[in-house]
mmCIF file of C-alpha atoms and ligand atoms in Angstrom:
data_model
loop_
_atom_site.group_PDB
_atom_site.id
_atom_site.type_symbol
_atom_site.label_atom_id
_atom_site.label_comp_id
_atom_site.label_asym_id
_atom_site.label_seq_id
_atom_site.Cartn_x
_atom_site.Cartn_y
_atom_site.Cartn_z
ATOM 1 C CA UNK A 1 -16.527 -48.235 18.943
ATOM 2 C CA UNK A 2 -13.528 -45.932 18.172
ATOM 3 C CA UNK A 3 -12.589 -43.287 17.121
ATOM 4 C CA UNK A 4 -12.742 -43.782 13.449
ATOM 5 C CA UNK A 5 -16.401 -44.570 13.527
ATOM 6 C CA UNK A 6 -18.225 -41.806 12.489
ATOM 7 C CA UNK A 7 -15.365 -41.554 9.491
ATOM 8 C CA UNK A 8 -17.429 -44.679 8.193
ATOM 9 C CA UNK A 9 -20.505 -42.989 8.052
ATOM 10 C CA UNK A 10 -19.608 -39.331 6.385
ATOM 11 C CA UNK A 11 -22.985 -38.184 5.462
ATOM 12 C CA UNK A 12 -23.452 -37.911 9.521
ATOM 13 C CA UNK A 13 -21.267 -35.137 9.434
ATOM 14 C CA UNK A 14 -22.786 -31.623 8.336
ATOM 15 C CA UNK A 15 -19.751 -29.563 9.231
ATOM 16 C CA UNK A 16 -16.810 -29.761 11.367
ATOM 17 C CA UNK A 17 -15.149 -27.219 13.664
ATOM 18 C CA UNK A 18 -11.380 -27.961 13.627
ATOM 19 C CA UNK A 19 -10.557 -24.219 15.899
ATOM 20 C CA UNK A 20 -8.787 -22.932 12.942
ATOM 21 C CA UNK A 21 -8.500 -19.338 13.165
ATOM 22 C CA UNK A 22 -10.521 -17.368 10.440
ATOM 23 C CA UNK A 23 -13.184 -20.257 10.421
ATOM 24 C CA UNK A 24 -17.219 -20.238 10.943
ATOM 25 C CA UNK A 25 -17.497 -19.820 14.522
ATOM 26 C CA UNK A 26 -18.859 -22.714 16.311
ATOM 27 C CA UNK A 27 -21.927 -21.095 17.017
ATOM 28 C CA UNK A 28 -22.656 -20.335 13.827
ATOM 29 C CA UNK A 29 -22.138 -23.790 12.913
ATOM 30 C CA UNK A 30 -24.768 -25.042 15.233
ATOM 31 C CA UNK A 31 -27.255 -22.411 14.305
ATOM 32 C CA UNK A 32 -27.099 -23.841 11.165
ATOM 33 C CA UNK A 33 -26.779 -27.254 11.529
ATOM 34 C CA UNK A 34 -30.310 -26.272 13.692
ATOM 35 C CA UNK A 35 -31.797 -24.705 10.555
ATOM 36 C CA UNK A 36 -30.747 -27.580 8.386
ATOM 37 C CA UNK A 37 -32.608 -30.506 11.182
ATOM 38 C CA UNK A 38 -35.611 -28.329 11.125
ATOM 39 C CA UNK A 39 -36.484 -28.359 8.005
ATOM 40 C CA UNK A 40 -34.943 -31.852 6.970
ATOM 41 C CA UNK A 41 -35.817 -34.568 10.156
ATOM 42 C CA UNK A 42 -39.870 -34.236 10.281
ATOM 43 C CA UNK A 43 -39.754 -35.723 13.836
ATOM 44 C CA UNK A 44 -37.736 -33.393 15.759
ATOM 45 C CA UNK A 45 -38.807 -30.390 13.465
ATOM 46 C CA UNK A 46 -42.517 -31.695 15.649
ATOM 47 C CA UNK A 47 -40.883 -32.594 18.929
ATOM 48 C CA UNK A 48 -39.320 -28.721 19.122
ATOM 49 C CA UNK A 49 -42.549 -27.121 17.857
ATOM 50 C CA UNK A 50 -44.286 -29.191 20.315
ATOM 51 C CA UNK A 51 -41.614 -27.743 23.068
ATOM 52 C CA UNK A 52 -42.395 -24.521 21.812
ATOM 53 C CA UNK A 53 -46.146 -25.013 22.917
ATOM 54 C CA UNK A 54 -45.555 -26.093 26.353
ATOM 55 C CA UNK A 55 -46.828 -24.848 29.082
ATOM 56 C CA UNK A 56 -44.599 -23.026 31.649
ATOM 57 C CA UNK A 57 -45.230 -21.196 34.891
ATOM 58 C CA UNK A 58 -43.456 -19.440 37.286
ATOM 59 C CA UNK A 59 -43.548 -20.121 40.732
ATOM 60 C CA UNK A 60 -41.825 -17.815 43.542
ATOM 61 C CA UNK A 61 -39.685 -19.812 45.956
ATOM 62 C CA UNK A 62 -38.501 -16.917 48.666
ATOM 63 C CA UNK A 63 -36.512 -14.188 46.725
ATOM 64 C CA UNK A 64 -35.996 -16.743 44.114
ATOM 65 C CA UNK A 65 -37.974 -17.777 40.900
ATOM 66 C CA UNK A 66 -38.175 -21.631 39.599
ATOM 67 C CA UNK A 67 -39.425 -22.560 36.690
ATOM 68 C CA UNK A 68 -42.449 -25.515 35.793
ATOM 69 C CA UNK A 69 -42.590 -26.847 31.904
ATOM 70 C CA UNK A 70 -44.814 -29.302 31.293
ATOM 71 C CA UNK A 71 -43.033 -31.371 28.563
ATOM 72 C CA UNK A 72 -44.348 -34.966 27.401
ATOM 73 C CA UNK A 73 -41.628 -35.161 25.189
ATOM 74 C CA UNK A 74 -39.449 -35.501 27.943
ATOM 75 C CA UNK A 75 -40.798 -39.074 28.960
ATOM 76 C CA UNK A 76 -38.900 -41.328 27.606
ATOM 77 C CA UNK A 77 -35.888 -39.773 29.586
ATOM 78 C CA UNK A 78 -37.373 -38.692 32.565
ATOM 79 C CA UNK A 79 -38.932 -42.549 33.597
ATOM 80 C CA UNK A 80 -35.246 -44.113 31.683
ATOM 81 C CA UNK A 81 -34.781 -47.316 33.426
ATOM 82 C CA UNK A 82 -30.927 -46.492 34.393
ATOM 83 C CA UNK A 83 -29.208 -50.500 36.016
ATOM 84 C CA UNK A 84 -26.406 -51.242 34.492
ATOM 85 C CA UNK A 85 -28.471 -54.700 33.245
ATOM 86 C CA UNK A 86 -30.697 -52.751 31.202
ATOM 87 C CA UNK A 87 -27.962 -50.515 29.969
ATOM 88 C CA UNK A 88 -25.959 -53.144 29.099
ATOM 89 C CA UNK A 89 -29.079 -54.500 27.122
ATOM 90 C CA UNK A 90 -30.330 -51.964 25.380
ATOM 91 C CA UNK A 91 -28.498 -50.318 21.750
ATOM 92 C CA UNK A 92 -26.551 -47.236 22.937
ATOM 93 C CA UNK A 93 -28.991 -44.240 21.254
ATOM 94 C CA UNK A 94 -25.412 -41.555 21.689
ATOM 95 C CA UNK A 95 -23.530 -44.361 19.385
ATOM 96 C CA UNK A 96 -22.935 -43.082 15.864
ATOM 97 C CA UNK A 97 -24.036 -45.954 14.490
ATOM 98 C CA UNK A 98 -27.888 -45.949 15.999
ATOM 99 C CA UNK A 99 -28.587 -42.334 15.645
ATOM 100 C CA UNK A 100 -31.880 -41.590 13.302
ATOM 101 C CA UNK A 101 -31.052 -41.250 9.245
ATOM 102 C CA UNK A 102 -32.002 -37.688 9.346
ATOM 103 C CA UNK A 103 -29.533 -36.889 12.502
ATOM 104 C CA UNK A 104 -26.465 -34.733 11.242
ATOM 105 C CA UNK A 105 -23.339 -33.682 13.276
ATOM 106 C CA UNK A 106 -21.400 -30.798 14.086
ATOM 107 C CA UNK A 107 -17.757 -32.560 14.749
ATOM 108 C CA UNK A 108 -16.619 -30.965 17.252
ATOM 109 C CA UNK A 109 -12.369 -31.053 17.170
ATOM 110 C CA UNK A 110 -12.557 -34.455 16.081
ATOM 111 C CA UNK A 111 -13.609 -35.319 20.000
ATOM 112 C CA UNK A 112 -17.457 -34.638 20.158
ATOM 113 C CA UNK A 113 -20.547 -34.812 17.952
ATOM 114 C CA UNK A 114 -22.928 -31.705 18.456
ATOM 115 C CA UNK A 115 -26.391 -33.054 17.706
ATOM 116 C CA UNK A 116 -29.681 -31.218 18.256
ATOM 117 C CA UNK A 117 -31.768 -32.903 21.228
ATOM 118 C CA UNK A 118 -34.374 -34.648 19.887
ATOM 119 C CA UNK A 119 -36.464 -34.364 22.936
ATOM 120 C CA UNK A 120 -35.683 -30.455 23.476
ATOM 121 C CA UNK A 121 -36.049 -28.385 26.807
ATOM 122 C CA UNK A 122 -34.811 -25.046 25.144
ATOM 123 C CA UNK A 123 -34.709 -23.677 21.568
ATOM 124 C CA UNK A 124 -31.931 -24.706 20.973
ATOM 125 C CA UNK A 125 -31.139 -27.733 22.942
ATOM 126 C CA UNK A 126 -28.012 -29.309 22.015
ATOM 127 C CA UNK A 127 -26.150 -33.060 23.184
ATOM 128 C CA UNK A 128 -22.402 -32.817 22.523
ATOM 129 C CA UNK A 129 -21.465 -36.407 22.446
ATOM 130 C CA UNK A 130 -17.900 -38.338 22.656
ATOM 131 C CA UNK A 131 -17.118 -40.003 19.212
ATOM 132 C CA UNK A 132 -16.373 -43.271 21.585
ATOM 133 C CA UNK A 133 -18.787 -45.562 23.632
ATOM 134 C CA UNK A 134 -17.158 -44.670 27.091
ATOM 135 C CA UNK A 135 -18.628 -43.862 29.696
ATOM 136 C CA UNK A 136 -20.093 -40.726 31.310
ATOM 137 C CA UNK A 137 -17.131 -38.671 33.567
ATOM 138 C CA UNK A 138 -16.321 -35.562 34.308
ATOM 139 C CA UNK A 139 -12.595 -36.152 35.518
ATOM 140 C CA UNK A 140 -11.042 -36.864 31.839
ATOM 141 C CA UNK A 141 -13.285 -34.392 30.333
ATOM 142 C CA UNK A 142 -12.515 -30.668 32.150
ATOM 143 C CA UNK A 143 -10.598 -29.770 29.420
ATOM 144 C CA UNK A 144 -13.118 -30.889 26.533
ATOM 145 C CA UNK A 145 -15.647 -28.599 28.324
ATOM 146 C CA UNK A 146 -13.968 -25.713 29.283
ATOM 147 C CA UNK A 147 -13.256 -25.620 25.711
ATOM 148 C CA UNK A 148 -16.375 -26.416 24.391
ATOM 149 C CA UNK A 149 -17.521 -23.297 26.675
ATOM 150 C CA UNK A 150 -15.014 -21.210 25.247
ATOM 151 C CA UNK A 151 -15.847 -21.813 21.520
ATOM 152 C CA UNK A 152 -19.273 -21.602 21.801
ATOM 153 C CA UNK A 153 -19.239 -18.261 23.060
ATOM 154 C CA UNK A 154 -21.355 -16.237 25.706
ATOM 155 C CA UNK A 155 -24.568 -17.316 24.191
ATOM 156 C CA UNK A 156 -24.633 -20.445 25.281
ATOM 157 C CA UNK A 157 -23.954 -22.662 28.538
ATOM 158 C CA UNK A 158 -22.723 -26.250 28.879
ATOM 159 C CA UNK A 159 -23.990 -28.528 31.256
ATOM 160 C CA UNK A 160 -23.120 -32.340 32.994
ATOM 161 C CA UNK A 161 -25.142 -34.916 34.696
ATOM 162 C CA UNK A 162 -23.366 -37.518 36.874
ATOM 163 C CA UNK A 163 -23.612 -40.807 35.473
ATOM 164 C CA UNK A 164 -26.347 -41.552 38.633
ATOM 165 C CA UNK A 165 -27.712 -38.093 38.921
ATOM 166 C CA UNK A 166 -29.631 -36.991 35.277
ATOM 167 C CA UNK A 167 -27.461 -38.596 32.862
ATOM 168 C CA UNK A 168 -30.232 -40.801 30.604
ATOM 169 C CA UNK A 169 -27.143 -42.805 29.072
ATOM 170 C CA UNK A 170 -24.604 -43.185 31.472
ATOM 171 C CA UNK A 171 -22.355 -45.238 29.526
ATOM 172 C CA UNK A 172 -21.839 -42.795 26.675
ATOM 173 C CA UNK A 173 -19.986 -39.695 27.797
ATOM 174 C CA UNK A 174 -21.882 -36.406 26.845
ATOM 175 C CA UNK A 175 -22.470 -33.048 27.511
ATOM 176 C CA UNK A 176 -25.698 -30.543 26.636
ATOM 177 C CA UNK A 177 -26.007 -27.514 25.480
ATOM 178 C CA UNK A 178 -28.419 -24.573 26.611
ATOM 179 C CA UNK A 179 -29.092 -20.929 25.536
ATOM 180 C CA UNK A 180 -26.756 -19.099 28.350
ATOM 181 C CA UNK A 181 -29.284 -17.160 30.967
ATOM 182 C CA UNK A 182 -32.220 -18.893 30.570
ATOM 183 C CA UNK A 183 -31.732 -20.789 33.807
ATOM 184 C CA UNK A 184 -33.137 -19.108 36.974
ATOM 185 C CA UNK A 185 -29.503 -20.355 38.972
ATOM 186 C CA UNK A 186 -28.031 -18.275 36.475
ATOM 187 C CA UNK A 187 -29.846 -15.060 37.130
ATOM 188 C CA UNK A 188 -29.369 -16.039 41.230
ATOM 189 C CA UNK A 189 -25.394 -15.915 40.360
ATOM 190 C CA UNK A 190 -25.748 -12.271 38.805
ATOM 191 C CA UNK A 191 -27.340 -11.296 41.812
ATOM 192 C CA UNK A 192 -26.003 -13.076 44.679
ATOM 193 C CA UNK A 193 -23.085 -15.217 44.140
ATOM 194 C CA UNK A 194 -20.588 -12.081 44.151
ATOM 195 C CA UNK A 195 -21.273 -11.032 48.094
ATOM 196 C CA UNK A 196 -20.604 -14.770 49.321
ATOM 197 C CA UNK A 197 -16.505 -15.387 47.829
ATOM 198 C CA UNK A 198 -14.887 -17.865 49.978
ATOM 199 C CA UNK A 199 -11.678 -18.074 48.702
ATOM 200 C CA UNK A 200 -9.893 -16.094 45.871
ATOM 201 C CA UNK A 201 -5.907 -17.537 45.007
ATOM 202 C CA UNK A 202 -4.046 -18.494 42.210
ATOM 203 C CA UNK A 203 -6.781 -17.134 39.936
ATOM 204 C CA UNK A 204 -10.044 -18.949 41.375
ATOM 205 C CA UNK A 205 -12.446 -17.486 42.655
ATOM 206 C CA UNK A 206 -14.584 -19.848 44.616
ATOM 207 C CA UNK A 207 -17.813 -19.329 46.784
ATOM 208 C CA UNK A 208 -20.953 -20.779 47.656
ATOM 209 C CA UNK A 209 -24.713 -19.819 46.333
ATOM 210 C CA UNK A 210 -27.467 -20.671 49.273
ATOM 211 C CA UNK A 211 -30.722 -21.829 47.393
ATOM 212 C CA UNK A 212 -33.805 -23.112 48.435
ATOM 213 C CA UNK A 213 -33.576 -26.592 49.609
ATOM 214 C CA UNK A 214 -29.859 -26.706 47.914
ATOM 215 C CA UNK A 215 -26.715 -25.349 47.356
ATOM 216 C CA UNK A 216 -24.344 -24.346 44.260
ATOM 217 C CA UNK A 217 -20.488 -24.389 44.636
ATOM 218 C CA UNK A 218 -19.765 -21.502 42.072
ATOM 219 C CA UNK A 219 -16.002 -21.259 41.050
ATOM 220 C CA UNK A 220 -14.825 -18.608 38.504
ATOM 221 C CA UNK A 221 -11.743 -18.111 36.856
ATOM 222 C CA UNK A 222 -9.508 -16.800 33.718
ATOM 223 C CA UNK A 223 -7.177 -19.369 33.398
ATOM 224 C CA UNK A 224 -8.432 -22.892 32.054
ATOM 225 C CA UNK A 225 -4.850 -25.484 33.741
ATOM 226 C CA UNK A 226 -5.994 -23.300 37.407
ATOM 227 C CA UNK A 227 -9.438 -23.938 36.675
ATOM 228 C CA UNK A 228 -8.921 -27.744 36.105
ATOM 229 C CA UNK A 229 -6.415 -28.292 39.051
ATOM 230 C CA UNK A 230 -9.258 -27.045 41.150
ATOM 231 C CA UNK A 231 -12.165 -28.706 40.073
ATOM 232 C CA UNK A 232 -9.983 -31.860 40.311
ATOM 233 C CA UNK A 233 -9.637 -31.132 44.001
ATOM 234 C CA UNK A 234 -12.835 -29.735 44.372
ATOM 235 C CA UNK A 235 -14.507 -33.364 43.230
ATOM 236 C CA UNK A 236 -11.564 -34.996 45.094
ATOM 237 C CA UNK A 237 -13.128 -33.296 48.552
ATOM 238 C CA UNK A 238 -16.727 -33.714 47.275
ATOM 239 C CA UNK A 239 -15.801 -37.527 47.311
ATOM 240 C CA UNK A 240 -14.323 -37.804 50.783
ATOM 241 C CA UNK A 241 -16.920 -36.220 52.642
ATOM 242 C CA UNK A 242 -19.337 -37.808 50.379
ATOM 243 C CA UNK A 243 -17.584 -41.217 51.008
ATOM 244 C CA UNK A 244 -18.032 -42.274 47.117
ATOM 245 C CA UNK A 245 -15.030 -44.245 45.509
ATOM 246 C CA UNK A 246 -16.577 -43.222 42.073
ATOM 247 C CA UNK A 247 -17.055 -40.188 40.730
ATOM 248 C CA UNK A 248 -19.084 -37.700 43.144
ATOM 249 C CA UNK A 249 -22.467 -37.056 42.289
ATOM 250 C CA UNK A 250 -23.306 -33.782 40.253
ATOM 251 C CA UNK A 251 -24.800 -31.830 38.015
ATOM 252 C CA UNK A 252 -22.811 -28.724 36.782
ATOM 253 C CA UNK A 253 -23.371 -25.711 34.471
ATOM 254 C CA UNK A 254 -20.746 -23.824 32.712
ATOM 255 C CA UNK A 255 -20.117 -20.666 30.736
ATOM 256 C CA UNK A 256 -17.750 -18.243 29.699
ATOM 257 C CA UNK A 257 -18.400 -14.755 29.450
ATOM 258 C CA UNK A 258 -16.468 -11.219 29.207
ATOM 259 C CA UNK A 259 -12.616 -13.871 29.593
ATOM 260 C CA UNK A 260 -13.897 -16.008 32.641
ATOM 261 C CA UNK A 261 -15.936 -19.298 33.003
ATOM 262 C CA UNK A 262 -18.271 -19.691 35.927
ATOM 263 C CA UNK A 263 -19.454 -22.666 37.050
ATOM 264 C CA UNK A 264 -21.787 -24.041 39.024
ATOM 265 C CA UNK A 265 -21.058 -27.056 41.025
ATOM 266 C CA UNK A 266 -25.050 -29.190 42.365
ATOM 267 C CA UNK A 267 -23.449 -32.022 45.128
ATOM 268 C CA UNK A 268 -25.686 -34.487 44.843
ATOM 269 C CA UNK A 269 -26.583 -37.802 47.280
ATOM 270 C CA UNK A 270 -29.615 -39.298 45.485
ATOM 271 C CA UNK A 271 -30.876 -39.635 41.563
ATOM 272 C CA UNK A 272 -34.848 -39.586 42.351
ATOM 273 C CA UNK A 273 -36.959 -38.502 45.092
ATOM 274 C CA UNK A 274 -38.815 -40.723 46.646
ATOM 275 C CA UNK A 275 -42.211 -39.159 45.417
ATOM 276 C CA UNK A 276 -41.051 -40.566 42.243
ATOM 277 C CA UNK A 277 -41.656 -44.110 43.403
ATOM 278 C CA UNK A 278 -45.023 -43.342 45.168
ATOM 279 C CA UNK A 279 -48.580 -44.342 43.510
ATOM 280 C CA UNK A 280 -51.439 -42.481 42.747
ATOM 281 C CA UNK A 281 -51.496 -38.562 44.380
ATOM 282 C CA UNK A 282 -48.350 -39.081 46.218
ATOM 283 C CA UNK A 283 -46.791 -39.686 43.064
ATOM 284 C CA UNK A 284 -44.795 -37.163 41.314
ATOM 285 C CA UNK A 285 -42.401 -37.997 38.104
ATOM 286 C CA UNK A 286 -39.898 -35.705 38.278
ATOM 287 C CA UNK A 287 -36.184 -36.619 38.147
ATOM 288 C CA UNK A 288 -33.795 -34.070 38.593
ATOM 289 C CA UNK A 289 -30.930 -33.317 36.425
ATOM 290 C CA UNK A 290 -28.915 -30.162 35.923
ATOM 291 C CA UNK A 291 -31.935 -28.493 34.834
ATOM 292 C CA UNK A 292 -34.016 -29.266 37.701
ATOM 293 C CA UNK A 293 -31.390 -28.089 39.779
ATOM 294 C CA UNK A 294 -30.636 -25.209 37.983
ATOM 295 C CA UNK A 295 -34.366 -23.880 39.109
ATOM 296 C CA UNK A 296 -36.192 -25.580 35.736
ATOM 297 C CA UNK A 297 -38.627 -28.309 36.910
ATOM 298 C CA UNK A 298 -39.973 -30.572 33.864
ATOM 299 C CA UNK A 299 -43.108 -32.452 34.667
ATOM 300 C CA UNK A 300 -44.165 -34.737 32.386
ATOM 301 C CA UNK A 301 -47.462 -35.360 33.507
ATOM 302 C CA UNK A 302 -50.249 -32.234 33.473
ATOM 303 C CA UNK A 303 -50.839 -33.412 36.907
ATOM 304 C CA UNK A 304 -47.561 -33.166 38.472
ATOM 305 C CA UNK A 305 -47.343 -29.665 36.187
ATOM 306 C CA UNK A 306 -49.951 -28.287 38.265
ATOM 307 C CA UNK A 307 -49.466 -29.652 41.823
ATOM 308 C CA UNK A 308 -45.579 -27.792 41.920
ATOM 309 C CA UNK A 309 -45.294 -25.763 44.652
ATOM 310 C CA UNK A 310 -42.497 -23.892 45.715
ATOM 311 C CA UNK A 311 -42.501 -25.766 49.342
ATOM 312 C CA UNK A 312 -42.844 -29.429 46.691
ATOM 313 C CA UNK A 313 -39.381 -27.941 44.595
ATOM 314 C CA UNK A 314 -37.943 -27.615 47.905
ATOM 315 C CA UNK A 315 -38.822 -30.999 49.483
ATOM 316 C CA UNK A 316 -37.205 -32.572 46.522
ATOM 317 C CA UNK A 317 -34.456 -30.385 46.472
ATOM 318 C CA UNK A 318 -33.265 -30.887 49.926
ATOM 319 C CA UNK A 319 -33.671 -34.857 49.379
ATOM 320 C CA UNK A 320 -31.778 -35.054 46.631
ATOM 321 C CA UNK A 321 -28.853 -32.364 47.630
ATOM 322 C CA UNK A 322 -26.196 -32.821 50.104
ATOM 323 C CA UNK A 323 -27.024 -31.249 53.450
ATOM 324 C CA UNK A 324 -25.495 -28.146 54.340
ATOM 325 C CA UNK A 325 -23.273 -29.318 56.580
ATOM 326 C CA UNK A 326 -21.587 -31.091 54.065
ATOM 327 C CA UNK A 327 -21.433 -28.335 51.997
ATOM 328 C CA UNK A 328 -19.619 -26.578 54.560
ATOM 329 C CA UNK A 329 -17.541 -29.453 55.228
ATOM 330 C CA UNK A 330 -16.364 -29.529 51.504
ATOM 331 C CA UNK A 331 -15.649 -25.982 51.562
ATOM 332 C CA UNK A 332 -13.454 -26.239 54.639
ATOM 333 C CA UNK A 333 -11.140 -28.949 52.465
ATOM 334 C CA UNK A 334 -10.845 -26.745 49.768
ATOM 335 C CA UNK A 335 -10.711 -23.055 50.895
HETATM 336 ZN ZN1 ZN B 1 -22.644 -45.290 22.804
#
């Protein structure tokens, strides 16, 4: 695939967002282009009202609050076989070519496709896909998102699953899109991030947010070439002390609000816990993913729904997160 594909197939498009000053704003765009999939593409117009009708609880863990939503939808991701053999076998669903006939696009600076999620978390739930079949990576991208943060505006936040941490098609580089302050990680931030700053220079402000069974590397900043330089470093010393040749694993969140984008940095050292992998009560189905991570569990099995426990969250936190020790050991190569 390149980049002229989705010019083959026009009626994908619904709109496009070229940045041109005195336009729609983006988020306008995708508030309609929303709108227009509800009422046109049966399925996911069933799928959201379905999401909708979930059940969600909230579950103290310490001073904190996670989040439990009990979404079948969500199966078909959550229980993804992710080797590269089936990858490699199976029809990319992100390619332009294989989405549904009622699927329209945002085109996003002639880079991205916005698409509703068919399987939504949130109202709305947006993937923001490449126009090419590459695959998933954060290095080449910085620039795509903090841009894509900065257009869409305060209401919403971005988010990124390694290609072996969340990420249901690896090989196809994409982004989501969430309703900004819906995630409990985001409220902890507001309240906590700002006493623990570790380092402030050259426009970053960087720090680290203690949570329950894991930890968030939050960096903050006004300028988006300062920004980049240090999130390049910042995975550069995630991969040394993680000792990964390939890209470190994470899930991040970010959003930009009042002239600055925060982000939130989840190290990761494992895709599923092994719960996952149990049988019968042992057994829980949950793979984590930026969501997860960012304090929203999704259970796709009324069992597993009601068995969360804040002490459960935190088992699987702490085996899928990078110890603190390494945390502080990442700091120390940054600060
Ligand atoms: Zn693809």
């Amino acid at each position: 695939m390149n980049t002229s594909d989705y010019l083959s197939v026009p009626e994908r498009i619904w709109s496009e967002f070229d940045g041109a000053p005195g336009g729609t704003s983006l988020e306008a765009m995708c508030g309609e282009l929303f709108s227009q999939q509800l009422f046109n593409w049966q399925e996911f117009a069933l799928a959201h009202m379905n999401m909708k009708g979930a059940w969600l609880r909230e579950i103290a863990s310490g001073q904190h609050t996670l989040l439990v939503q009990f979404n079948q939808g969500r199966t078909v991701s959550a229980t993804a076989a992710l080797d590269a053999g089936t990858i490699r076998r199976r029809p990319c669903f992100l390619c332009v070519y294989h989405l549904p006939d009622a699927q329209k696009a945002v085109l996003y600076r002639k880079t991205f496709l916005i698409l509703v999620n068919p399987y939504p978390i949130f109202s709305p739930h947006y993937t923001v896909v490449h126009v090419d079949h590459e695959p998933q990576g954060l290095d080449r991208h910085i620039g795509d998102l903090l841009a894509l943060a900065h257009d869409l505006g305060p209401a919403f936040t971005v988010f990124y699953n390694g290609p072996r941490c969340g990420a249901s098609a690896p090989d196809h580089h994409h982004f989501q899109v969430c309703p900004a302050g819906i995630m409990p990680v985001e409220k902890a931030w507001e309240e906590v991030a700002r006493e623990t700053p570790i380092a402030d220079r050259e426009g970053v402000a960087f720090g680290v947010m203690r949570l329950p069974g894991r930890s968030a590397l939050c960096v903050e900043g006004s300028a988006p070439e300062a920004l980049e330089v240090f999130l390049k470093r910042l995975m550069g010393a995630m991969g040394e002390v993680m000792g990964s040749a390939e890209e470190p694993m994470l899930n991040l969140f970010c959003t930009k609000k009042e002239g600055r984008w925060r982000l939130l940095v989840f190290p990761r050292r494992k895709h599923r816990p092994d719960a996952y992998y149990r049988e019968g009560e042992d057994s829980i189905l949950v793979t984590p993913g930026a969501v997860e991570m960012g304090g929203l569990l999704i259970t796709i099995r009324e069992g597993d729904f009601l068995k969360m426990t804040p002490a459960l969250a935190e088992e699987i936190y702490r085996e899928v997160s990078l110890p603190p020790e390494e945390i502080d050991e990442i700091v120390n190569r940054v600060k």
